Coordinates of C-alpha atoms and ligand atoms in Angstrom, one line a residue:
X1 CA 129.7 107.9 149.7
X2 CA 129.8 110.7 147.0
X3 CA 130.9 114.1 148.3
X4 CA 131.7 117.7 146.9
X5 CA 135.3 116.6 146.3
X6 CA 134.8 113.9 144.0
X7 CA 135.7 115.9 140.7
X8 CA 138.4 117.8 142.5
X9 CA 136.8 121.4 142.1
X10 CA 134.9 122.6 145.6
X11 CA 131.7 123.3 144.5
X12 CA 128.8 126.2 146.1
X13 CA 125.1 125.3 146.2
X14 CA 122.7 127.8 146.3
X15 CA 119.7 127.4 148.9
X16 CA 116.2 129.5 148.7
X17 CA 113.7 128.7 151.3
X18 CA 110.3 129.8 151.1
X19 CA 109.9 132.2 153.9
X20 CA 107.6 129.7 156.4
X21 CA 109.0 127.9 159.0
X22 CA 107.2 124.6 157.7
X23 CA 109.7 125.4 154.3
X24 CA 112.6 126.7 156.4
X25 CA 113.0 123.6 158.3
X26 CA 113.8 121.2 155.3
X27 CA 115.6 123.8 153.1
X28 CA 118.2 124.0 155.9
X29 CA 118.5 120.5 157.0
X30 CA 119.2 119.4 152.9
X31 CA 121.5 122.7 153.0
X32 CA 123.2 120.8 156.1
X33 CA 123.5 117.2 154.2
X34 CA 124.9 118.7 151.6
X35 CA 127.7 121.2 153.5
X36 CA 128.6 118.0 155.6
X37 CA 129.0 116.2 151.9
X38 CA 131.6 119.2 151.0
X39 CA 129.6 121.8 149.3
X40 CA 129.7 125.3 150.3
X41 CA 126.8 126.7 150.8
X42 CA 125.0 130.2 150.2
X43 CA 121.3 130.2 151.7
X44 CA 119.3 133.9 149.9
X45 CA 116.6 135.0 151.7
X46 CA 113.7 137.0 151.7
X47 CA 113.4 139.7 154.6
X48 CA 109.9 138.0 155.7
X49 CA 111.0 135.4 158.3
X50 CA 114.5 135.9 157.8
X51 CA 116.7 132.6 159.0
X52 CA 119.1 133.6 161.7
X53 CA 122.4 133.6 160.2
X54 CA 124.3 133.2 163.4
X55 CA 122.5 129.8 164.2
X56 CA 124.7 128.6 161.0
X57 CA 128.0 130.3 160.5
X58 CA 129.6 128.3 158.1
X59 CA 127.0 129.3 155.6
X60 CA 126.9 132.4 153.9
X61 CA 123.7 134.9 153.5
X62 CA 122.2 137.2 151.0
X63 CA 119.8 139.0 152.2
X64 CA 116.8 139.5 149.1
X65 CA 115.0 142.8 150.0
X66 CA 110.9 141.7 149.4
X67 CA 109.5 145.4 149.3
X68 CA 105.6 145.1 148.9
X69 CA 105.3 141.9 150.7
X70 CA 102.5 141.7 153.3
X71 CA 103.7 142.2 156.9
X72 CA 102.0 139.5 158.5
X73 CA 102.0 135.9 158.4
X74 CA 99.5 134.2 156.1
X75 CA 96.8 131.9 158.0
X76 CA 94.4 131.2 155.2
X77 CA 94.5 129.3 151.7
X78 CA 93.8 132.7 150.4
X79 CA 96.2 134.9 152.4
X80 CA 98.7 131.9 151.7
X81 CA 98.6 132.0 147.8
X82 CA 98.5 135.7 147.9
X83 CA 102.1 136.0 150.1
X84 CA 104.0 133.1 147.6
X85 CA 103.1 135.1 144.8
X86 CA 104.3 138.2 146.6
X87 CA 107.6 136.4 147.4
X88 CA 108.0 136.1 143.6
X89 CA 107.0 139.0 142.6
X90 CA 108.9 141.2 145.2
X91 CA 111.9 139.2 144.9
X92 CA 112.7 139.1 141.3
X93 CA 114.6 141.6 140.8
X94 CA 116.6 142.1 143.5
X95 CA 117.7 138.2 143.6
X96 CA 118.8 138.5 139.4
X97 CA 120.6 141.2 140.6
X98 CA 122.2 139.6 143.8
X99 CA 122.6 136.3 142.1
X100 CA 124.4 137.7 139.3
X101 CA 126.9 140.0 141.5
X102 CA 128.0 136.3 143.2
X103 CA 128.6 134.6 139.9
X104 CA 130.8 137.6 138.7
X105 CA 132.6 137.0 142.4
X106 CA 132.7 133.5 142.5
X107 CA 134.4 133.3 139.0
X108 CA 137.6 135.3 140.4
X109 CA 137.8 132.3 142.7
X110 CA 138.9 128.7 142.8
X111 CA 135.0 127.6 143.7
X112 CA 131.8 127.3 141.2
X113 CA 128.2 127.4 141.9
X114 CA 126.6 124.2 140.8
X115 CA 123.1 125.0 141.0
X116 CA 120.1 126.3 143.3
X117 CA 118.3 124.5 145.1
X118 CA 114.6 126.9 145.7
X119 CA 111.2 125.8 146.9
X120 CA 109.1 124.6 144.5
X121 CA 106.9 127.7 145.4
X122 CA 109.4 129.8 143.7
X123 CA 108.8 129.5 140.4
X124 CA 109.8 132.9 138.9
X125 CA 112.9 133.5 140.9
X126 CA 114.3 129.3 139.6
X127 CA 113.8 131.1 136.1
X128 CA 116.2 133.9 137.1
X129 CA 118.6 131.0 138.0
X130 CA 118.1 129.3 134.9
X131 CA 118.5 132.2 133.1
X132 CA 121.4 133.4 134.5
X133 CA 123.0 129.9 133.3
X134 CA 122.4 128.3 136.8
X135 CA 121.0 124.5 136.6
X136 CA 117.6 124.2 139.4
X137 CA 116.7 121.7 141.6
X138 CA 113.2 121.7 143.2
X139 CA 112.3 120.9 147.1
X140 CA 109.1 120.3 147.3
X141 CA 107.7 120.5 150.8
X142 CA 104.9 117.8 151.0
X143 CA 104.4 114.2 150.8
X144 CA 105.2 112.6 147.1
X145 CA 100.7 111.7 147.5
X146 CA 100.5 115.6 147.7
X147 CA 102.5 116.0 144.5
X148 CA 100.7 113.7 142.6
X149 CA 97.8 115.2 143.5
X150 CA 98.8 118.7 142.1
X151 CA 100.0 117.2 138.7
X152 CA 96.2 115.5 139.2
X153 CA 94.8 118.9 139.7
X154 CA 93.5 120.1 136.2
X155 CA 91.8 116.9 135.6
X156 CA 90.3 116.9 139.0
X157 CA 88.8 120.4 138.2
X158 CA 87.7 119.4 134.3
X159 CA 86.3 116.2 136.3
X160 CA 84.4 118.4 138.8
X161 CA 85.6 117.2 142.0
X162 CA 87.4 120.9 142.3
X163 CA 86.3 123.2 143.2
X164 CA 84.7 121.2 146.6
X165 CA 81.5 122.8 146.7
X166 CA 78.7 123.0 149.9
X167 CA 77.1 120.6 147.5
X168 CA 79.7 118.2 147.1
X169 CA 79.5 114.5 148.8
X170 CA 82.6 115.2 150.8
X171 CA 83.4 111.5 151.6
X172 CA 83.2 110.1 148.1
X173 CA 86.1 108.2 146.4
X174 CA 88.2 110.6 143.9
X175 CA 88.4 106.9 141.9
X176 CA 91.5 108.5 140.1
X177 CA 93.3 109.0 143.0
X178 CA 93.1 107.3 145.6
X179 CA 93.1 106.9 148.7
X180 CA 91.5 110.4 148.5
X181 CA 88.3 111.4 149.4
X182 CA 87.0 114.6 147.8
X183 CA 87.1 116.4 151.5
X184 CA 91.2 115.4 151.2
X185 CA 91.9 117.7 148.5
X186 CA 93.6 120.6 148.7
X187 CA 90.8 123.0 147.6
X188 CA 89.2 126.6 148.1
X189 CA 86.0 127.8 146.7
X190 CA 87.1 131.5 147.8
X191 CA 90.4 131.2 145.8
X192 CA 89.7 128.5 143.0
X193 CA 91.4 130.2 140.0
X194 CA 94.5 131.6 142.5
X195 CA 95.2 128.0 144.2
X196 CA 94.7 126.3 140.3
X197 CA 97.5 129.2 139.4
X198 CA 100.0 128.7 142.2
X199 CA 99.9 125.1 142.1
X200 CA 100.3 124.8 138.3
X201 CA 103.6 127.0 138.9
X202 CA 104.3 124.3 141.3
X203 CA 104.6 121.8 138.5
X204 CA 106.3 123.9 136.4
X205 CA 108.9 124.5 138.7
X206 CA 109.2 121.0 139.1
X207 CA 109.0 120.0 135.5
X208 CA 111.4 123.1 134.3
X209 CA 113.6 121.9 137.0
X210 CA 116.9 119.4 137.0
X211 CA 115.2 117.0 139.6
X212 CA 112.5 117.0 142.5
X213 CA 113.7 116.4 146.1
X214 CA 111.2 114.8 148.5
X215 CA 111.1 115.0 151.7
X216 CA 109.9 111.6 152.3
X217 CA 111.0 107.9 151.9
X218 CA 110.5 105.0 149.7
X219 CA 108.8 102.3 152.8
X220 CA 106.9 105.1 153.5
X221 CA 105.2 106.3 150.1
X222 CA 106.5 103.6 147.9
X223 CA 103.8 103.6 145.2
X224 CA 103.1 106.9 145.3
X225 CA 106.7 107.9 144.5
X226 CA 106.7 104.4 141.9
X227 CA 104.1 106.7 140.0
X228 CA 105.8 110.0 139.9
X229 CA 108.8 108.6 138.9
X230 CA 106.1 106.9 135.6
X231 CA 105.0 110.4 135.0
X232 CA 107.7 112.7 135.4
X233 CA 110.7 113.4 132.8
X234 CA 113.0 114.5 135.6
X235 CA 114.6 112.5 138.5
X236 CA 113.1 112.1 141.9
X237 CA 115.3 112.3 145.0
X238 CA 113.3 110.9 148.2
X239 CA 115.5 111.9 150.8
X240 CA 113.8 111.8 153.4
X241 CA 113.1 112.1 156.6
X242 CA 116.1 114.9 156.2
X243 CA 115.5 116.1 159.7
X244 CA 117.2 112.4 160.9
X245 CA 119.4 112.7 158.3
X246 CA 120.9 116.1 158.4
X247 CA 123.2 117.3 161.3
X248 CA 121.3 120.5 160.4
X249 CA 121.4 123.4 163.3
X250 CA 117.9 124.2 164.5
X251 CA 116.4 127.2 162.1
X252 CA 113.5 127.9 163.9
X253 CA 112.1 131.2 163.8
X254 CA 110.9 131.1 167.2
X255 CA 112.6 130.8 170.4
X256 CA 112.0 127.3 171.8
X257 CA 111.1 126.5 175.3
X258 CA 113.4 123.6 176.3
X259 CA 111.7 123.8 180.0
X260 CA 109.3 120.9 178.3
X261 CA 112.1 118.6 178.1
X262 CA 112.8 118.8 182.0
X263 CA 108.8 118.2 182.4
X264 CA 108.9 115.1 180.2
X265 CA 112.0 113.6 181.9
X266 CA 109.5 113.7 185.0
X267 CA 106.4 111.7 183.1
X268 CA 105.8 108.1 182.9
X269 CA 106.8 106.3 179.3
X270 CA 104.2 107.0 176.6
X271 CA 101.6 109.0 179.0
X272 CA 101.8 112.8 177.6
X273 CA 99.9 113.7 174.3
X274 CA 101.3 116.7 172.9
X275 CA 99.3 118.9 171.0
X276 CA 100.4 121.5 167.9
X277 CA 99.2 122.7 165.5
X278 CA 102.4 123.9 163.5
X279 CA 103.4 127.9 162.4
X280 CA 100.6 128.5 160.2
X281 CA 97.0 127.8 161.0
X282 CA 94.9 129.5 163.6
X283 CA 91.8 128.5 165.6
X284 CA 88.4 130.5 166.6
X285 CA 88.2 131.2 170.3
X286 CA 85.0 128.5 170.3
X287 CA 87.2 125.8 169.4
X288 CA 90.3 126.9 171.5
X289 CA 87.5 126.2 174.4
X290 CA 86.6 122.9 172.7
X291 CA 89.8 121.9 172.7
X292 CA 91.0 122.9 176.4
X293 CA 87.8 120.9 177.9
X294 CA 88.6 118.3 175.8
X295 CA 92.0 117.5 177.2
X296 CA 91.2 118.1 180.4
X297 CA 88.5 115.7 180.6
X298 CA 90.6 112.7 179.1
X299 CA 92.4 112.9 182.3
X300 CA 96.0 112.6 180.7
X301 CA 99.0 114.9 181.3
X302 CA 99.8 117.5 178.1
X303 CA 102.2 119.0 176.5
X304 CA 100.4 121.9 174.5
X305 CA 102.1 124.2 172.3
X306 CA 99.9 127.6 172.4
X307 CA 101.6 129.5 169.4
X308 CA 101.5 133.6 169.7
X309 CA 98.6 134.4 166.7
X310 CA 97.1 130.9 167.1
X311 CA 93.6 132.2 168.3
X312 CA 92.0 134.5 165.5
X313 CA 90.7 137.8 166.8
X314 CA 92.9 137.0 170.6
X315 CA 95.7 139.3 170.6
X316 CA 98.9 137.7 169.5
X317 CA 100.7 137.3 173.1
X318 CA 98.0 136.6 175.3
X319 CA 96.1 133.4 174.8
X320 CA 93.7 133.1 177.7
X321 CA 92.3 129.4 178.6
X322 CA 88.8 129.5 179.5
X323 CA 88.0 129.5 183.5
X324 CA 88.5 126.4 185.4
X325 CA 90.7 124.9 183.2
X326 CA 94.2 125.5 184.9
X327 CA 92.1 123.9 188.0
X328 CA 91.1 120.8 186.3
X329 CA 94.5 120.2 185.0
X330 CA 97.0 121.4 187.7
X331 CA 100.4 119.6 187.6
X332 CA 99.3 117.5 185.1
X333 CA 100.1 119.7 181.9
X334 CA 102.2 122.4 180.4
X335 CA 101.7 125.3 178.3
X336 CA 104.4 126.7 175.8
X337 CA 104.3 129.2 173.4
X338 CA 106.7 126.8 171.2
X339 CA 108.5 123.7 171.5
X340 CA 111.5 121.7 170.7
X341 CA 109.4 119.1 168.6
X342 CA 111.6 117.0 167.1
X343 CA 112.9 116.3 170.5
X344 CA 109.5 116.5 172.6
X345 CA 108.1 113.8 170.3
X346 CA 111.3 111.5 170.3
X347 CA 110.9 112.1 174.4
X348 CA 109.6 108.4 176.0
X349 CA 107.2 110.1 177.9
X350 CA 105.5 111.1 174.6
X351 CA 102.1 108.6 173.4
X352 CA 100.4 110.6 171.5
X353 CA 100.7 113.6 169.1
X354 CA 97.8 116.0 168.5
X355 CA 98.6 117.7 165.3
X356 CA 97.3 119.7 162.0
X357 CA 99.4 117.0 160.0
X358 CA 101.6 119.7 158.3
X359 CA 103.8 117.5 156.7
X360 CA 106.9 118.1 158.2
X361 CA 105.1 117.4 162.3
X362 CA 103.6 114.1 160.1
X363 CA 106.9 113.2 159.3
X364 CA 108.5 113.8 162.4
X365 CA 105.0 111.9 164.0
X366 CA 106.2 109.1 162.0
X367 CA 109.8 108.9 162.6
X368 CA 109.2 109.2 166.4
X369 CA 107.0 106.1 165.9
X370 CA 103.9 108.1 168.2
X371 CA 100.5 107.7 167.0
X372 CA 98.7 110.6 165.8
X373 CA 95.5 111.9 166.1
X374 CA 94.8 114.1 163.5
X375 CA 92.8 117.6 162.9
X376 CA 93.8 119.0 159.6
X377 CA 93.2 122.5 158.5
X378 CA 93.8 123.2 155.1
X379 CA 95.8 122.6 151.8
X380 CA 98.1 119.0 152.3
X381 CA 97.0 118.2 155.7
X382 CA 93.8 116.9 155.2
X383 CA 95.4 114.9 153.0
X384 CA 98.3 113.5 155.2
X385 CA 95.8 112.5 158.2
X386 CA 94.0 110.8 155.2
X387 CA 97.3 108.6 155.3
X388 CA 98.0 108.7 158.5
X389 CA 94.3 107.3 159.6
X390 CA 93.3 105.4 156.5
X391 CA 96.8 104.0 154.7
X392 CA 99.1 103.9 157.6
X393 CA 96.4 103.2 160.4
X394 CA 98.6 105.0 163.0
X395 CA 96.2 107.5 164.1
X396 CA 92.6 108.6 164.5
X397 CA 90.7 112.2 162.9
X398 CA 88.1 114.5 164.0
X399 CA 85.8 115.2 161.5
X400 CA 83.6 117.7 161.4
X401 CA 82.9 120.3 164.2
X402 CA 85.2 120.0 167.7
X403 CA 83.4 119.1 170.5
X404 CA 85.3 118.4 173.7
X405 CA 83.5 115.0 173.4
X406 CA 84.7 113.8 170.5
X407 CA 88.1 114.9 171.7
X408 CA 87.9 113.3 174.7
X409 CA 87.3 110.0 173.1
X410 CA 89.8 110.6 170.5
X411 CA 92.3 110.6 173.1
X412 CA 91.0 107.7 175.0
X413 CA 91.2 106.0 171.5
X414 CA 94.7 106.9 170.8
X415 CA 96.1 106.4 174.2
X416 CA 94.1 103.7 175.5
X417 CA 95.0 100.2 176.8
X418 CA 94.0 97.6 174.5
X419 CA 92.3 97.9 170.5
X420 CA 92.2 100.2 168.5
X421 CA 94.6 102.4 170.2
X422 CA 97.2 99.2 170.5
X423 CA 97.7 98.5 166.8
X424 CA 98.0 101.9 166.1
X425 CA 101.4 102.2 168.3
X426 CA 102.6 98.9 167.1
X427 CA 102.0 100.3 163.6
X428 CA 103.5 103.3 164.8
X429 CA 106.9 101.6 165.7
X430 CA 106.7 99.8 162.6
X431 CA 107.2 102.9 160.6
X432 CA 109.3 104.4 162.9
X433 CA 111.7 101.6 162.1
X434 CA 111.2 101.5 158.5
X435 CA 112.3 105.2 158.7
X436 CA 115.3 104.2 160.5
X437 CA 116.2 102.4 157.7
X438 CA 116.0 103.9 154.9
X439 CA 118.7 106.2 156.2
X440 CA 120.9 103.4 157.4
X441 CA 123.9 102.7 154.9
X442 CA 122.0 101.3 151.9
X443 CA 118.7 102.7 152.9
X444 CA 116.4 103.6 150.2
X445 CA 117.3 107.5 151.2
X446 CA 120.8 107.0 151.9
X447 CA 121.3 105.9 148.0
X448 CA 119.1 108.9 146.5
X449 CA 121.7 111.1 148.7
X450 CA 124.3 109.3 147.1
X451 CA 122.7 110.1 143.5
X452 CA 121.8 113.4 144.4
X453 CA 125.2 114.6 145.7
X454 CA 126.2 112.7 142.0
X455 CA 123.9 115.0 140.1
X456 CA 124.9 118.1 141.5
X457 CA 128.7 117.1 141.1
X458 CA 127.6 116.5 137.1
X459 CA 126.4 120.0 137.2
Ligands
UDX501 C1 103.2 124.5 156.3 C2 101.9 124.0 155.9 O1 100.9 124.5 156.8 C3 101.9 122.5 155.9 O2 100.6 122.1 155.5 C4 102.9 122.1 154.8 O3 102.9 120.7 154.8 C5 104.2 122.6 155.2 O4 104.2 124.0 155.4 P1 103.3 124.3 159.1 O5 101.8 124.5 159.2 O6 104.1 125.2 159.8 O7 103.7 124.1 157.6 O8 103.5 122.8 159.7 P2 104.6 121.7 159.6 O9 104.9 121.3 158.2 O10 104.2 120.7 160.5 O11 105.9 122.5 160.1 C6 106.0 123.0 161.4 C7 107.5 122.9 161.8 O12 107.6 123.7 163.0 C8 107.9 121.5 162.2 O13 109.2 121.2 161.7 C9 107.9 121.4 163.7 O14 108.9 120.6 164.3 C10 108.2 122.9 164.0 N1 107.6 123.3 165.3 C11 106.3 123.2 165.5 C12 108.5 123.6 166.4 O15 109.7 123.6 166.2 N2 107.9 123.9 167.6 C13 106.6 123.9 167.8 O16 106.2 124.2 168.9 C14 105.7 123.5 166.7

């Protein structure tokens, strides 16, 4: 196993998250590989959904003053684009200058900084590093299908699948790329030329960087990462799924209710779906309705995470179900304003997982071996329950507007005794143990760890 101490000097490695709990979550759990491998570890922040240092007290924070950045939580592709370029914008500055006061420390001592690992979203502030003489290592957060479809962007757009238009034949083959579907791109008429700009720094971070790192694993994405690796000049790191492989403390923003746990324990094996749909995207008040009638009516018990904000136009703390609903499901469901998710969905009680398909609640779908049914939003996730449904066949989508109907069926299509709900699950546990492995001892991930705490060592 290849740790810190190999070369004899203790070295530091520099960790900056992008501010989103769905980027948070990785960041830390590589930061905690690579501490228990014997680096020290220095995790800068911006004040925007700043990590709690406490949770992590072997770690030191620098705390990256982001003055101009927009209060609130981005819940479109628009609103999204416009906060990461904020992030690098307000940032800047105050990291060079932060960055550079702990190189001028760290030289009076017996320890070097061997390089930053940032998001790939932060582009300007991995020049700073580089320019301040410190080598870069990209996380990208997303499958290694996603990535390969934002190298793919430019000639989607010259090729006039992007912008997706109203006019646009949703469910046609992008032939180049498959197994997407135009409706599976990452796309937004609104914000075409901002999206085309942030995810072209997105490659240049990656391509001006010392390596990628993946959160994801070789059984899982094999050819996908087989062609990155073809068309990129720098190494690729699949070291995934990191939160199975890290002993990483929990760096959620949001205080978790644990109550769900004691629930489960009281459920019979693979009978609760739980539903989330992750830190970011929001619902209108007609589909929260939609959605309430339509897990009622499949008659199972729920887990449902109800995240302050979720609704658009509810207020943030008061999420009211419509009438009748707490009567048709009494002490068959519970509601939480968050949730121990890695845990919930390793709970046996769990069969099913209603989720968005962010691609860290896809991964952690996958690695608890529970069929999904899927209802992306925006950005990756359409393209992830494109996988999920089509590639891995462990789940089902709803397309198209949400009716409590096709919900209802859904579920009885996920959950069901008997075909198709049956293969999915065995599918399910097939990944689930593929995962397992490639983090065993000679796992696919296991030895890109190995060559990744090598790399850094080299640095
Ligand atoms: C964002 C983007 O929306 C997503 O498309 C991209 O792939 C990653 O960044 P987010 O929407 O928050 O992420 O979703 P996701 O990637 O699924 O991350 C959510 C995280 O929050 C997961 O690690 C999940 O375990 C955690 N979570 C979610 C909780 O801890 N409790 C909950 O109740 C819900």
């Amino acid at each position: 196993m290849a740790t810190a101490a190999a070369g004899g000097r203790r070295r530091r490695v520099l960790f900056f998250p992008l501010p989103y709990q769905g980027h948070i979550n990785p960041m830390f759990q590589l930061a905690g590989l690579l501490h228990a491998r014997g680096f020290s570890i220095t995790v800068f922040h911006a004040r925007f959904n700043a990590p709690d240092a406490s949770a992590h007290p072997a770690y030191d924070f620098v705390s990256v003053p982001d003055d101009g950045m927009p209060a609130d939580s981005p819940d479109t592709v628009q609103a999204t684009m416009d906060h990461i370029l904020a992030v690098n914008r307000a940032c800047e500055a105050p990291f060079r200058e932060r960055l550079a006061a702990l190189l001028e420390r760290q030289r009076a001592r017996a320890e070097d900084v061997a390089c930053l690992v940032a998001d790939s979203h932060l582009l300007t502030l991995l020049g700073v590093a580089r320019g301040l003489g410190v080598p870069t290592l990209a996380l990208r957060m997303g499958s290694a299908a996603c990535f390969r479809c934002l190298t793919a962007f430019p000639m989607l757009c010259d090729k006039g699948y992007l912008p997706v238009q109203e006019s646009s034949q949703l469910d046609a083959p992008v032939v180049e790329l498959p197994p997407y579907r135009i409706c599976d791109l990452p796309s937004s008429a609104a914000a075409h030329g901002q999206l085309r700009e942030v995810l072209s720094r997105v490659v240049t971070a990656v391509t001006t960087s010392s390596g990628l790192i993946l959160d994801t694993f070789d059984a899982l994405e094999a050819d996908e990462l087989a062609a990155l690796r073809r068309n990129l000049a720098v190494p690729v790191f699949d070291v995934g799924p990191l939160h199975k492989l890290s002993p990483a403390a929990s760096s959620s923003l949001l205080r978790q209710d644990r109550g769900c746990l004691d629930w489960l324990d009281g459920q019979p094996p693979a009978s609760v779906l739980y539903v989330s749909f992750g830190s970011l995207a929001s619902v209108s008040a007609s589909d929260l309705v939609e959605t309430a009638w339509g897990i009622a009516n499949s008659g199972r018990p729920f887990l449902w995470v109800l995240r302050p904000g979720l609704v658009r136009g509810a207020p943030p703390s008061s999420i009211s179900l419509p009438d009748g609903f707490d009567a048709a499901t009494r002490g068959r469901g519970v509601v939480v304003s968050w949730a121990p998710q890695e845990e919930v969905l390793a709970h046996p009680a769990v069969g099913g997982f209603w989720t968005h398909c962010g691609w860290n609640s896809t991964l952690e779908g996958v690695c608890a071996g529970v069929p999904m049914l899927c209802r992306p939003f925006f950005g990756d996730q359409m393209g992830n329950a494109r996988y999920v449904d089509h590639v891995w066949r462990t789940g089902v989508t709803i397309d198209g507007e949400l009716q409590r109907g096709k919900v209802e069926a859904a579920i009885s299509t996920l959950m069901g005794a008997g075909e198709p709900g049956a293969g999915m699950r065995r599918r399910a546990l097939e990944l689930k143990n593929s995962a397992a492995a490639s983090i065993g001892e000679a796992g696919s991930s296991s030895v890109n760890v190995d060559m990744l705490v090598s790399l850094i060592q080299s640095m």
